[in-house]
Tab-separated table of C-alpha atoms in Angstrom:
chain	number	residue	atom	x	y	z
A	849	PRO	CA	193.039	173.700	247.611
A	850	PHE	CA	192.624	176.868	247.255
A	851	GLN	CA	190.417	179.309	250.726
A	852	ASP	CA	190.949	182.516	248.603
A	853	TYR	CA	189.518	182.644	245.025
A	854	ILE	CA	190.386	186.432	242.872
A	855	ASN	CA	188.050	186.333	240.103
A	856	VAL	CA	190.430	188.284	236.836
A	857	THR	CA	190.883	187.420	233.445
A	858	ALA	CA	194.056	185.244	232.917
A	859	TYR	CA	196.520	187.572	230.162
A	860	ASN	CA	199.286	184.817	230.585
A	861	ILE	CA	199.290	181.092	231.330
A	862	ILE	CA	202.498	178.433	232.104
A	863	PRO	CA	202.086	175.501	233.817
A	864	ASN	CA	203.542	175.560	237.025
A	865	LEU	CA	206.565	172.804	236.670
A	866	ASN	CA	206.172	171.845	239.819
A	867	GLN	CA	202.864	171.220	240.285
A	868	LYS	CA	199.623	170.120	239.046
A	869	SER	CA	198.733	173.132	238.536
A	870	TYR	CA	199.377	176.538	236.211
A	871	ILE	CA	200.972	179.916	236.952
A	872	GLY	CA	198.933	182.940	234.471
A	873	THR	CA	199.290	186.619	235.165
A	874	PHE	CA	196.197	188.923	234.582
A	875	ILE	CA	195.913	193.220	233.978
A	876	PRO	CA	195.051	194.804	236.850
A	877	LYS	CA	191.989	197.493	236.682
A	878	ASN	CA	193.198	198.775	239.660
A	879	THR	CA	196.719	199.558	241.392
A	880	ASP	CA	195.636	201.048	244.121
A	881	ASN	CA	197.158	198.340	246.560
A	882	TYR	CA	198.951	196.583	243.864
A	883	LYS	CA	200.487	193.965	245.032
A	884	GLY	CA	201.252	192.127	241.802
A	885	ASN	CA	199.511	190.250	238.833
A	886	LEU	CA	200.957	186.184	239.334
A	887	ILE	CA	198.522	184.420	239.946
A	888	VAL	CA	197.991	180.478	239.842
A	889	THR	CA	194.899	177.523	239.283
A	890	ASN	CA	194.072	173.729	240.213
A	891	SER	CA	191.969	173.837	236.439
A	892	LEU	CA	191.468	176.314	234.290
A	893	LYS	CA	187.908	175.013	233.796
A	894	SER	CA	187.713	176.416	237.459
A	895	GLY	CA	188.456	180.165	236.259
A	896	LYS	CA	189.562	180.405	239.684
A	897	TRP	CA	192.902	181.810	240.067
A	898	SER	CA	194.323	182.110	243.680
A	899	GLY	CA	197.231	185.401	244.235
A	900	PRO	CA	198.776	187.205	243.493
A	901	ILE	CA	201.625	184.818	245.662
A	902	GLU	CA	204.412	185.418	247.640
A	903	ASN	CA	207.636	187.174	245.614
A	904	GLY	CA	205.151	187.226	242.793
A	905	ILE	CA	206.457	191.107	242.630
A	906	PRO	CA	209.539	191.775	240.342
A	907	ASP	CA	208.844	195.109	241.779
A	908	TYR	CA	205.652	197.233	242.968
A	909	GLU	CA	205.624	199.539	240.025
A	910	SER	CA	205.982	196.549	237.136
A	911	ILE	CA	203.542	194.591	235.610
A	912	ILE	CA	204.566	191.103	234.503
A	913	VAL	CA	203.106	190.489	231.237
A	914	ASP	CA	205.280	187.844	229.905
A	915	LEU	CA	206.204	183.869	231.512
A	916	CYS	CA	208.458	181.689	230.010
A	917	TYR	CA	210.808	179.260	231.345
A	918	ASN	CA	214.079	178.947	231.029
A	919	PHE	CA	216.672	176.041	229.952
A	920	ASP	CA	217.463	174.234	234.075
A	921	LYS	CA	213.435	175.631	235.155
A	922	ARG	CA	213.773	178.414	236.643
A	923	LEU	CA	210.638	181.035	235.504
A	924	MET	CA	210.827	183.952	233.871
A	925	CYS	CA	209.064	187.067	232.948
A	926	VAL	CA	209.194	190.187	231.263
A	927	ALA	CA	207.302	193.467	233.305
A	928	LEU	CA	206.122	196.977	231.872
A	929	LYS	CA	206.429	199.576	233.650
A	930	VAL	CA	205.224	203.270	232.200
A	931	ILE	CA	208.300	206.112	232.064
A	932	ASN	CA	206.971	209.301	231.207
A	933	ASN	CA	203.963	208.004	229.006
A	934	LYS	CA	206.446	205.252	227.364
A	935	LYS	CA	206.992	201.761	227.648
A	936	ALA	CA	209.661	200.153	229.662
A	937	TYR	CA	209.999	196.447	230.107
A	938	SER	CA	212.934	194.897	232.468
A	939	ILE	CA	213.784	191.326	232.036
A	940	TYR	CA	213.350	189.260	235.297
A	941	ILE	CA	214.219	184.923	236.812
A	942	LYS	CA	213.709	183.526	239.544
A	943	GLU	CA	216.157	182.965	242.553
A	944	ASN	CA	215.882	178.881	241.988
A	945	THR	CA	212.591	177.092	240.741
A	946	ASP	CA	210.378	178.125	243.868
A	947	ILE	CA	207.944	180.598	242.279
A	948	HIS	CA	207.943	181.845	245.234
A	949	SER	CA	211.881	183.013	245.668
A	950	LYS	CA	212.538	186.611	244.151
A	951	TRP	CA	213.155	187.577	241.328
A	952	ILE	CA	216.522	188.693	240.203
A	953	LYS	CA	216.839	191.457	237.550
A	954	ILE	CA	218.579	190.618	234.431
A	955	ASN	CA	220.376	192.963	232.083
A	956	SER	CA	219.140	193.505	228.718
A	957	ASP	CA	220.469	197.054	226.138
A	958	LYS	CA	216.900	196.423	224.425
A	959	ASN	CA	213.749	197.137	225.366
A	960	ILE	CA	212.858	193.438	225.022
A	961	MET	CA	208.528	192.605	225.632
A	962	SER	CA	208.753	188.839	225.410
A	963	VAL	CA	211.358	186.445	225.550
A	964	THR	CA	211.578	182.475	224.720
A	965	PHE	CA	214.902	180.130	224.755
A	966	ASP	CA	215.887	178.465	220.944
A	967	MET	CA	216.963	175.206	220.253
A	968	ASN	CA	220.881	175.933	221.766
A	969	ASN	CA	219.905	177.951	225.169
A	970	LYS	CA	219.928	180.700	223.725
A	971	LEU	CA	217.669	183.532	224.261
A	972	LEU	CA	215.262	185.103	222.260
A	973	GLY	CA	213.246	188.385	221.921
A	974	CYS	CA	211.462	190.392	220.536
A	975	GLN	CA	211.986	194.459	220.809
A	976	ALA	CA	209.103	196.240	221.901
A	977	ASP	CA	210.021	199.501	219.202
A	978	THR	CA	210.759	196.970	216.041
A	979	GLY	CA	208.914	194.361	216.674
A	980	GLN	CA	212.176	192.397	215.133
A	981	ILE	CA	213.887	189.037	216.942
A	982	PHE	CA	217.059	189.911	219.055
A	983	ARG	CA	219.004	186.522	220.926
A	984	LYS	CA	221.962	186.913	222.795
A	985	GLU	CA	225.136	186.046	222.077
A	986	THR	CA	225.549	183.330	224.236
A	987	GLU	CA	224.002	181.344	226.669
A	988	ASP	CA	224.647	184.139	229.854
A	989	LEU	CA	221.803	185.624	230.096
A	990	ASN	CA	223.208	189.291	230.909
A	991	SER	CA	225.331	189.228	227.817
A	992	SER	CA	223.978	191.325	224.918
A	993	TRP	CA	221.074	190.881	222.232
A	994	PHE	CA	222.899	190.216	218.850
A	995	GLY	CA	220.477	191.538	216.119
A	996	PRO	CA	217.697	191.909	214.450
A	997	ILE	CA	218.319	188.173	213.120
A	998	ASN	CA	215.372	188.871	210.991
A	999	TYR	CA	214.086	192.001	208.989
A	1000	ASP	CA	210.711	190.494	208.607
A	1001	LEU	CA	206.911	191.437	209.974
A	1002	PRO	CA	206.668	192.224	213.766
A	1003	MET	CA	206.552	190.283	216.255
A	1004	LYS	CA	204.604	190.493	220.398
A	1005	LYS	CA	206.174	186.859	220.898
A	1006	VAL	CA	207.637	183.721	219.216
A	1007	PHE	CA	208.474	180.481	221.102
A	1008	PHE	CA	208.787	177.082	219.437
A	1009	ASP	CA	205.566	174.783	218.714
A	1010	ARG	CA	206.624	170.059	219.462
A	1011	ASP	CA	208.196	169.762	216.555
A	1012	ASN	CA	210.918	172.656	216.367
A	1013	ILE	CA	209.128	174.828	214.602
A	1014	MET	CA	208.673	178.963	215.024
A	1015	ILE	CA	205.713	180.190	215.632
A	1016	GLY	CA	205.018	184.625	216.207
A	1017	ILE	CA	202.656	186.096	217.311
A	1018	GLY	CA	202.352	189.615	215.055
């Protein structure tokens, strides 16, 4: 059970693979004393979130806007930072499967706003400016992006359903 709760509206929610709980993010209303926006709950029905968690923030100028797991069950995120009134996104991965471990920045030659993995364990990402889908050239997360792999409607997020069909939010 959590001792201290915060009252926020979750922006992103995924299961916590190491426990019977959920990991989420929220959009902070006030950046004074900002300590991150990665939070956890034992019950989605309760609406009670605890956090921000230790090592939940990749850097103090960014907020986490997207979450996923990589193929070895390490938490990944996309963090948003505003630089000269332009949105700049960075991709991070946890050092290990512990959600309290430190974040490691992943090299990215594109401004990617959301990520997921395809059926071949290659990272897919939606480019912020165009909404087009890009894929990492290899399973190496620091490889270059290839694409766009589609020339279709702009997407904000893509993922796969339980039947391995890609679903996009545009």
